[in-house]
Amino acid sequence: MNQSITTPVTLIFGPFDPTGSDGLPADAITSAALGGHALSVLTAMTIQDSAKTESVLPCSGEQIDDQARCLLEDIPVQAIKVGALSSVEAASAVAQIAADYSQIPLVLHLGAQEIDTETPAEEEDEVDDLVGAIIELLVPQAHIVVIEARRLTQWITEDLLEASGHAGGAQALQAIGAQWVLITGVKQRPGHQANILTGPESETIVWPCTNAPERTRDSGGLVATALACLLARGLSVPNAAEQACAHSGQALLQSFQPGMGHFMARRIPIAP
């Protein structure tokens, strides 16, 4: 065994998506593509195809806690990425682990939070409660938050995120405690979008981004995972964010449609 080779390790919290378009299977591929290794903590299992999710089977907070601590007590981790959660209990469990390992950079992806309820009204209420718990418990611990522009606008419009008195959504998240905020898919002039990184001193860096094909799932999870893997390699946040956005853009340019539903990013892009 070659002892001189070191592999950066990222601990990833997320669901098992059987299509491989998102969640733990996809994140493991992204990590490997960037020269790292992913440890996985299952937060839920989804029953779905490429078009829609049929049901979500969440893990209990105790199961999430046991998985994570078993890994963290054995393997040194250089970064943590938190993806989709399916209950307030799960958010609380992850938040406690993050607090106990606060020395490890935490990348928080504020994407779609899938839950399973009997009626649309119940689902709306539970999603609001879940988003509120994530904002309250996890955003203050985040080294960097990754969120899609339209989702951030929706949360502010629906008063899930308090933005009064702040110049924009990034500042609202920083006021809660996030150190850095990366907003993806910010619309600029017609046909053009950008990814915008805002830092602790309100410094702002803008990169043009690839317009995803229609019917592509939120690509923020891909960006967040790549970002966590690059932070695990020791890159600064601006350098890691720039490279993560570039990797995501290349993957989106090579999106493919394996079934009748959404397009999927090619997690290991083929070199031009």
Coordinates of C-alpha atoms in Angstrom, one line a residue:
M1 CA 0.0 0.0 0.0
N2 CA 1.3 3.4 -1.0
Q3 CA 1.3 5.4 2.3
S4 CA 2.2 8.7 0.4
I5 CA -1.2 8.9 -1.3
T6 CA -3.8 10.8 0.7
T7 CA -7.4 11.0 -0.3
P8 CA -9.6 13.8 1.1
V9 CA -12.8 12.5 2.8
T10 CA -16.2 14.2 2.8
L11 CA -19.1 13.1 5.0
I12 CA -22.4 13.5 3.1
F13 CA -25.9 13.5 4.7
G14 CA -28.6 12.8 2.1
P15 CA -31.3 10.5 0.8
F16 CA -30.8 7.4 -1.4
D17 CA -32.1 8.3 -4.9
P18 CA -32.4 5.1 -6.8
T19 CA -32.2 6.9 -10.2
G20 CA -28.7 8.1 -9.4
S21 CA -29.6 11.6 -10.4
D22 CA -29.2 13.1 -6.9
G23 CA -28.6 12.0 -3.4
L24 CA -25.9 9.7 -2.0
P25 CA -25.2 7.6 -5.1
A26 CA -24.7 10.7 -7.3
D27 CA -22.7 12.4 -4.6
A28 CA -20.3 9.5 -4.3
I29 CA -19.6 9.7 -8.0
T30 CA -19.0 13.4 -7.8
S31 CA -16.6 12.9 -4.9
A32 CA -14.6 10.3 -6.8
A33 CA -14.5 12.4 -10.0
L34 CA -12.8 15.1 -7.9
G35 CA -10.3 12.8 -6.3
G36 CA -12.0 12.4 -3.0
H37 CA -13.9 9.7 -1.1
A38 CA -17.5 10.1 0.2
L39 CA -18.7 8.7 3.5
S40 CA -22.5 8.5 3.5
V41 CA -25.2 9.0 6.1
L42 CA -28.6 8.0 4.9
T43 CA -31.4 10.5 5.8
A44 CA -34.2 8.9 3.8
M45 CA -34.9 6.4 1.0
T46 CA -37.0 7.5 -1.9
I47 CA -39.2 5.4 -4.2
Q48 CA -39.1 7.2 -7.5
D49 CA -38.3 7.1 -11.2
S50 CA -36.8 9.8 -13.3
A51 CA -40.1 11.8 -13.5
K52 CA -41.3 12.0 -9.9
T53 CA -41.0 10.7 -6.4
E54 CA -43.7 8.3 -5.3
S55 CA -42.9 8.2 -1.6
V56 CA -40.2 9.1 1.0
L57 CA -39.1 6.7 3.8
P58 CA -37.3 8.9 6.3
C59 CA -34.6 7.7 8.8
S60 CA -35.1 8.5 12.4
G61 CA -33.0 11.0 14.2
E62 CA -31.4 8.2 16.2
Q63 CA -30.5 6.3 13.1
I64 CA -28.9 9.4 11.5
D65 CA -27.0 10.2 14.7
D66 CA -25.7 6.6 15.0
Q67 CA -24.5 6.4 11.4
A68 CA -22.7 9.7 11.6
R69 CA -20.9 9.2 14.9
C70 CA -19.8 5.7 14.0
L71 CA -18.1 7.1 10.9
L72 CA -16.7 10.2 12.6
E73 CA -15.2 8.3 15.5
D74 CA -13.3 6.1 13.0
I75 CA -12.3 8.2 9.9
P76 CA -10.9 11.7 9.8
V77 CA -13.2 13.9 7.8
Q78 CA -12.1 17.1 6.0
A79 CA -15.6 18.5 5.1
I80 CA -19.3 17.8 5.7
K81 CA -22.1 18.3 3.1
V82 CA -25.7 18.3 4.2
G83 CA -28.3 17.6 1.5
A84 CA -32.0 16.9 1.6
L85 CA -33.6 16.2 4.9
S86 CA -37.1 14.8 5.5
S87 CA -38.1 15.7 9.0
V88 CA -37.6 18.3 11.8
E89 CA -36.1 15.4 13.8
A90 CA -33.5 14.7 11.1
A91 CA -32.6 18.4 11.0
S92 CA -32.1 18.4 14.8
A93 CA -30.0 15.3 14.7
V94 CA -27.7 16.7 12.0
A95 CA -27.5 20.1 13.7
Q96 CA -26.2 18.4 16.9
I97 CA -23.6 16.5 15.0
A98 CA -22.5 19.7 13.3
A99 CA -22.2 21.4 16.6
D100 CA -20.1 18.6 18.0
Y101 CA -17.8 18.7 15.0
S102 CA -17.8 22.5 14.4
Q103 CA -14.1 22.5 13.4
I104 CA -15.1 20.7 10.1
P105 CA -16.3 23.0 7.3
L106 CA -20.0 22.5 6.7
V107 CA -21.5 22.9 3.2
L108 CA -25.3 23.2 3.5
H109 CA -27.4 22.8 0.4
L110 CA -30.8 24.4 0.7
G111 CA -32.6 22.4 -2.0
A112 CA -36.0 20.7 -2.2
Q113 CA -36.9 19.0 1.1
E114 CA -38.9 15.9 0.1
I115 CA -41.4 14.5 2.7
D116 CA -44.3 12.0 2.6
T117 CA -47.7 13.1 3.8
E118 CA -51.4 12.1 3.2
T119 CA -52.6 15.4 1.7
P120 CA -51.1 18.5 -0.1
A121 CA -52.1 20.7 2.9
E122 CA -50.2 18.5 5.3
E123 CA -47.2 18.5 3.0
E124 CA -47.1 22.3 2.8
D125 CA -47.3 22.7 6.6
E126 CA -44.6 20.1 7.2
V127 CA -42.3 21.5 4.5
D128 CA -42.7 24.9 6.1
D129 CA -41.8 23.5 9.5
L130 CA -38.9 21.6 8.1
V131 CA -37.5 24.6 6.2
G132 CA -37.9 26.7 9.4
A133 CA -35.9 24.1 11.4
I134 CA -33.1 24.0 8.9
I135 CA -32.9 27.8 8.8
E136 CA -32.9 28.0 12.6
L137 CA -30.6 25.0 13.4
L138 CA -28.3 24.5 10.4
V139 CA -27.8 27.8 8.6
P140 CA -26.0 29.4 11.7
Q141 CA -23.5 26.5 11.6
A142 CA -22.8 26.6 7.8
H143 CA -19.4 27.5 6.5
I144 CA -21.1 28.0 3.2
V145 CA -24.8 27.8 2.1
V146 CA -25.7 26.8 -1.5
I147 CA -29.1 27.7 -2.7
E148 CA -30.9 28.2 -6.1
A149 CA -31.9 31.8 -6.7
R150 CA -35.6 31.0 -7.4
R151 CA -35.9 29.0 -4.2
L152 CA -34.3 31.8 -2.1
T153 CA -36.8 34.3 -3.7
Q154 CA -39.7 31.9 -2.9
W155 CA -38.7 31.5 0.8
I156 CA -38.4 35.3 1.2
T157 CA -41.8 35.9 -0.5
E158 CA -43.4 33.2 1.7
D159 CA -41.8 34.7 4.8
L160 CA -39.9 31.5 5.5
L161 CA -36.8 33.6 5.5
E162 CA -36.7 37.1 7.1
A163 CA -35.0 39.5 4.7
S164 CA -36.2 42.9 5.8
G165 CA -33.4 45.3 6.4
H166 CA -31.0 43.3 4.2
A167 CA -29.8 44.2 0.7
G168 CA -30.5 40.7 -0.6
G169 CA -31.1 37.1 0.2
A170 CA -27.4 36.3 0.8
Q171 CA -27.2 38.9 3.5
A172 CA -30.3 37.5 5.1
L173 CA -28.7 34.1 5.4
Q174 CA -25.5 35.7 6.7
A175 CA -27.4 37.6 9.3
I176 CA -28.5 34.2 10.7
G177 CA -24.9 33.0 10.8
A178 CA -23.8 31.6 7.5
Q179 CA -20.3 32.7 6.7
W180 CA -20.5 32.4 2.9
V181 CA -23.5 32.1 0.5
L182 CA -23.4 30.8 -3.0
I183 CA -26.6 31.6 -5.0
T184 CA -26.9 29.6 -8.2
G185 CA -28.9 30.4 -11.3
V186 CA -29.3 34.1 -10.8
K187 CA -31.1 35.6 -13.8
Q188 CA -29.3 38.5 -15.4
R189 CA -30.0 39.7 -19.0
P190 CA -32.3 37.5 -21.1
G191 CA -30.7 34.0 -21.7
H192 CA -27.9 34.5 -19.2
Q193 CA -27.5 33.4 -15.6
A194 CA -24.8 33.7 -13.0
N195 CA -23.6 32.1 -9.8
I196 CA -22.9 34.7 -7.1
L197 CA -20.7 34.1 -4.1
T198 CA -21.0 36.4 -1.1
G199 CA -18.3 36.4 1.6
P200 CA -18.0 37.4 5.3
E201 CA -17.0 41.0 4.4
S202 CA -19.7 41.3 1.8
E203 CA -17.2 40.7 -1.0
T204 CA -19.0 39.4 -4.0
I205 CA -17.7 37.2 -6.8
V206 CA -19.8 36.5 -10.0
W207 CA -19.3 33.7 -12.5
P208 CA -21.5 33.1 -15.6
C209 CA -23.2 29.7 -15.4
T210 CA -24.6 27.1 -17.8
N211 CA -28.3 27.2 -18.5
A212 CA -29.6 23.8 -17.5
P213 CA -31.8 21.9 -20.1
E214 CA -35.5 22.0 -19.5
R215 CA -36.7 19.4 -17.1
T216 CA -33.4 19.2 -15.2
R217 CA -33.5 18.7 -11.5
D218 CA -32.0 21.3 -9.2
S219 CA -28.3 21.2 -9.8
G220 CA -27.4 22.9 -6.5
G221 CA -26.8 19.5 -4.9
L222 CA -24.1 18.8 -7.5
V223 CA -22.5 22.2 -6.9
A224 CA -22.6 21.8 -3.1
T225 CA -21.0 18.3 -3.2
A226 CA -18.3 19.4 -5.5
L227 CA -17.7 22.4 -3.3
A228 CA -17.4 20.2 -0.2
C229 CA -15.0 17.9 -1.9
L230 CA -12.8 20.7 -3.0
L231 CA -12.8 22.3 0.5
A232 CA -11.7 18.8 1.7
R233 CA -8.7 19.1 -0.6
G234 CA -7.7 22.3 1.2
L235 CA -8.9 24.9 -1.3
S236 CA -10.1 28.3 -0.2
V237 CA -13.9 29.0 -0.4
P238 CA -13.6 31.3 -3.5
N239 CA -11.4 28.8 -5.4
A240 CA -13.5 25.9 -4.4
A241 CA -16.7 27.6 -5.4
E242 CA -15.3 28.6 -8.8
Q243 CA -14.1 25.1 -9.5
A244 CA -17.3 23.6 -8.3
C245 CA -19.4 25.8 -10.5
A246 CA -17.2 25.0 -13.5
H247 CA -17.4 21.2 -12.8
S248 CA -21.2 21.5 -12.5
G249 CA -21.5 23.5 -15.7
Q250 CA -19.5 20.9 -17.6
A251 CA -21.7 18.1 -16.1
L252 CA -24.9 20.0 -17.1
L253 CA -23.7 20.6 -20.7
Q254 CA -23.5 16.8 -21.0
S255 CA -26.9 16.1 -19.4
F256 CA -28.7 13.1 -20.7
Q257 CA -32.2 11.7 -20.4
P258 CA -32.1 8.0 -19.5
G259 CA -35.9 7.7 -19.0
M260 CA -39.1 9.6 -19.7
G261 CA -38.6 12.2 -16.9
H262 CA -35.9 14.6 -15.9
F263 CA -32.6 15.2 -17.6
M264 CA -29.6 14.2 -15.4
A265 CA -26.2 15.8 -15.2
R266 CA -23.3 13.6 -16.2
R267 CA -21.5 13.3 -12.9
I268 CA -18.2 12.4 -14.5
P269 CA -18.0 14.7 -17.5
I270 CA -16.4 13.4 -20.7
A271 CA -13.3 15.4 -21.5
P272 CA -13.9 17.6 -24.7

